[in-house]
Amino acid sequence: MPSFLVSFILTFLLSFSVYAQQKIVYSEHELTLRDNIWQLVVNSALQKNKFKTVLPPLRPEPSDFHIIEADLNEDGRTDYIASIDHFLFFEKNSYPTYIMIKDEYGYTQMPDTPRTSTLYIEVLPEMMHGYHLLAIDCNIYAFDGFTYREVSE
């Protein structure tokens, strides 16, 4: 067997054993939050067979999410802005951003949300059309009545 193949197999097995031994501790609130985001985002991708050929240690985990809790429309309900830092979601040199607005029935995911290359997302105090402006990768995005679009100067 070629030495590079043996080296690859040993590296893979070692990385899998390290992966299996990792223990990350989250608060109950954080676990619930990550699970909610996981259900909304990743399970829909799983249903579309996006990860069908990916080995379990390389599949995304709830810990891959970066989540911001904010009341974007000031209705007293917590909304979520999330991005997933995982190579399977990396397209066009960026990661997806998911904006989920809480309503009386649950969460509604905004369509066509901007992507992020640096995972820098900030909720700004200014508002437009009843929603806070967002800074994503140092660009300003405003709600246009349907989704968030970049504000042109």
Coordinates of C-alpha atoms in Angstrom, one line a residue:
M1 CA 0.0 0.0 0.0
P2 CA 1.5 3.4 -0.9
S3 CA 2.8 5.4 2.1
F4 CA 0.7 8.4 1.3
L5 CA -2.5 6.3 1.6
V6 CA -1.4 4.8 4.9
S7 CA -0.5 8.3 6.1
F8 CA -4.0 9.6 5.0
I9 CA -5.8 6.7 6.7
L10 CA -3.8 7.2 10.0
T11 CA -4.4 11.0 9.9
F12 CA -8.1 10.4 9.3
L13 CA -8.4 7.9 12.2
L14 CA -6.5 10.2 14.5
S15 CA -8.6 13.2 13.7
F16 CA -11.8 11.1 14.1
S17 CA -10.7 9.9 17.6
V18 CA -9.8 13.5 18.6
Y19 CA -13.2 14.7 17.2
A20 CA -15.0 12.0 19.2
Q21 CA -13.3 13.0 22.5
Q22 CA -14.0 16.7 22.3
K23 CA -16.3 18.0 25.0
I24 CA -17.9 21.4 24.6
V25 CA -20.0 22.7 27.5
Y26 CA -23.0 24.9 26.6
S27 CA -25.7 26.4 28.9
E28 CA -29.2 25.0 28.6
H29 CA -30.3 28.2 26.8
E30 CA -27.5 28.0 24.3
L31 CA -28.3 24.3 23.7
T32 CA -31.9 25.1 23.0
L33 CA -31.0 28.0 20.8
R34 CA -28.5 26.0 18.7
D35 CA -31.0 23.1 18.5
N36 CA -33.7 25.5 17.2
I37 CA -31.3 26.9 14.6
W38 CA -30.2 23.4 13.7
Q39 CA -33.8 22.3 13.1
L40 CA -34.5 25.3 10.9
V41 CA -31.4 25.3 8.8
V42 CA -29.4 22.0 8.8
N43 CA -32.3 19.6 8.8
S44 CA -33.7 21.2 5.7
A45 CA -30.4 20.7 4.0
L46 CA -30.3 17.1 5.2
Q47 CA -33.7 16.5 3.8
K48 CA -32.4 17.8 0.4
N49 CA -29.6 15.1 0.7
K50 CA -26.9 17.8 0.8
F51 CA -24.8 15.7 3.2
K52 CA -25.7 12.3 1.9
T53 CA -22.1 11.4 1.0
V54 CA -20.4 13.2 3.8
L55 CA -18.9 11.1 6.6
P56 CA -20.4 11.8 10.1
P57 CA -17.2 13.4 11.6
L58 CA -17.2 15.9 8.7
R59 CA -20.9 16.8 8.9
P60 CA -21.8 20.2 10.5
E61 CA -22.5 20.3 14.2
P62 CA -24.7 22.8 16.2
S63 CA -21.4 24.2 17.5
D64 CA -20.6 25.4 14.0
F65 CA -23.2 28.1 14.3
H66 CA -22.5 31.7 15.3
I67 CA -25.8 33.1 16.7
I68 CA -26.9 36.6 17.6
E69 CA -30.1 37.2 19.6
A70 CA -31.8 40.5 19.0
D71 CA -35.2 42.0 18.7
L72 CA -34.9 43.2 15.1
N73 CA -38.4 44.6 14.7
E74 CA -38.9 45.7 18.4
D75 CA -42.0 43.6 18.9
G76 CA -40.8 42.2 22.2
R77 CA -39.8 38.8 20.7
T78 CA -36.3 37.5 20.3
D79 CA -35.2 37.1 16.7
Y80 CA -32.1 35.3 15.6
I81 CA -29.3 36.0 13.2
A82 CA -27.1 33.0 12.5
S83 CA -24.3 31.9 10.3
I84 CA -22.7 28.6 10.0
D85 CA -18.9 28.3 9.8
H86 CA -18.5 25.0 8.0
F87 CA -16.9 24.1 4.7
L88 CA -20.0 22.5 3.3
F89 CA -21.8 25.9 3.4
F90 CA -18.9 27.9 2.0
E91 CA -19.8 29.1 -1.4
K92 CA -18.8 32.2 -3.4
N93 CA -16.1 32.9 -0.8
S94 CA -18.7 33.4 1.9
Y95 CA -21.0 31.7 4.4
P96 CA -24.8 32.0 4.5
T97 CA -26.5 34.3 7.0
Y98 CA -29.9 33.2 8.3
I99 CA -32.3 35.8 9.7
M100 CA -35.2 34.3 11.6
I101 CA -38.0 36.5 12.8
K102 CA -40.3 35.4 15.6
D103 CA -44.0 35.7 15.1
E104 CA -47.0 34.3 16.9
Y105 CA -46.7 31.0 15.0
G106 CA -42.9 30.4 15.4
Y107 CA -40.0 31.5 13.4
T108 CA -40.0 32.7 9.8
Q109 CA -36.7 32.7 7.9
M110 CA -36.1 35.7 5.7
P111 CA -35.4 34.8 2.1
D112 CA -32.4 36.0 0.1
T113 CA -30.3 37.2 3.1
P114 CA -26.8 38.5 2.6
R115 CA -23.7 36.2 2.9
T116 CA -20.7 36.8 5.2
S117 CA -17.0 36.1 4.6
T118 CA -15.7 37.3 8.0
L119 CA -18.6 36.2 10.2
Y120 CA -18.8 39.8 11.4
I121 CA -22.5 40.6 12.0
E122 CA -23.7 43.5 14.2
V123 CA -27.2 44.9 14.9
L124 CA -27.2 48.7 14.6
P125 CA -29.5 51.0 16.6
E126 CA -30.8 52.8 13.6
M127 CA -34.1 51.4 12.0
M128 CA -35.6 51.4 8.6
H129 CA -39.1 50.1 7.7
G130 CA -39.5 49.0 11.4
Y131 CA -36.3 46.8 11.5
H132 CA -32.9 47.5 12.8
L133 CA -30.1 48.0 10.3
L134 CA -27.4 45.3 10.2
A135 CA -23.7 45.6 9.6
I136 CA -22.4 42.5 7.9
D137 CA -18.7 42.4 6.9
C138 CA -18.6 46.2 7.3
N139 CA -21.5 46.7 4.8
I140 CA -24.8 48.2 6.0
Y141 CA -28.0 46.3 5.2
A142 CA -31.6 47.6 5.7
F143 CA -34.9 45.9 5.6
D144 CA -36.8 46.7 2.4
G145 CA -40.2 45.4 3.4
F146 CA -39.3 41.9 2.3
T147 CA -35.7 41.1 3.3
Y148 CA -32.4 42.7 4.1
R149 CA -30.6 44.5 1.2
E150 CA -27.4 46.4 1.1
V151 CA -27.8 50.2 1.5
S152 CA -26.3 52.1 -1.4
E153 CA -24.7 55.4 -0.7

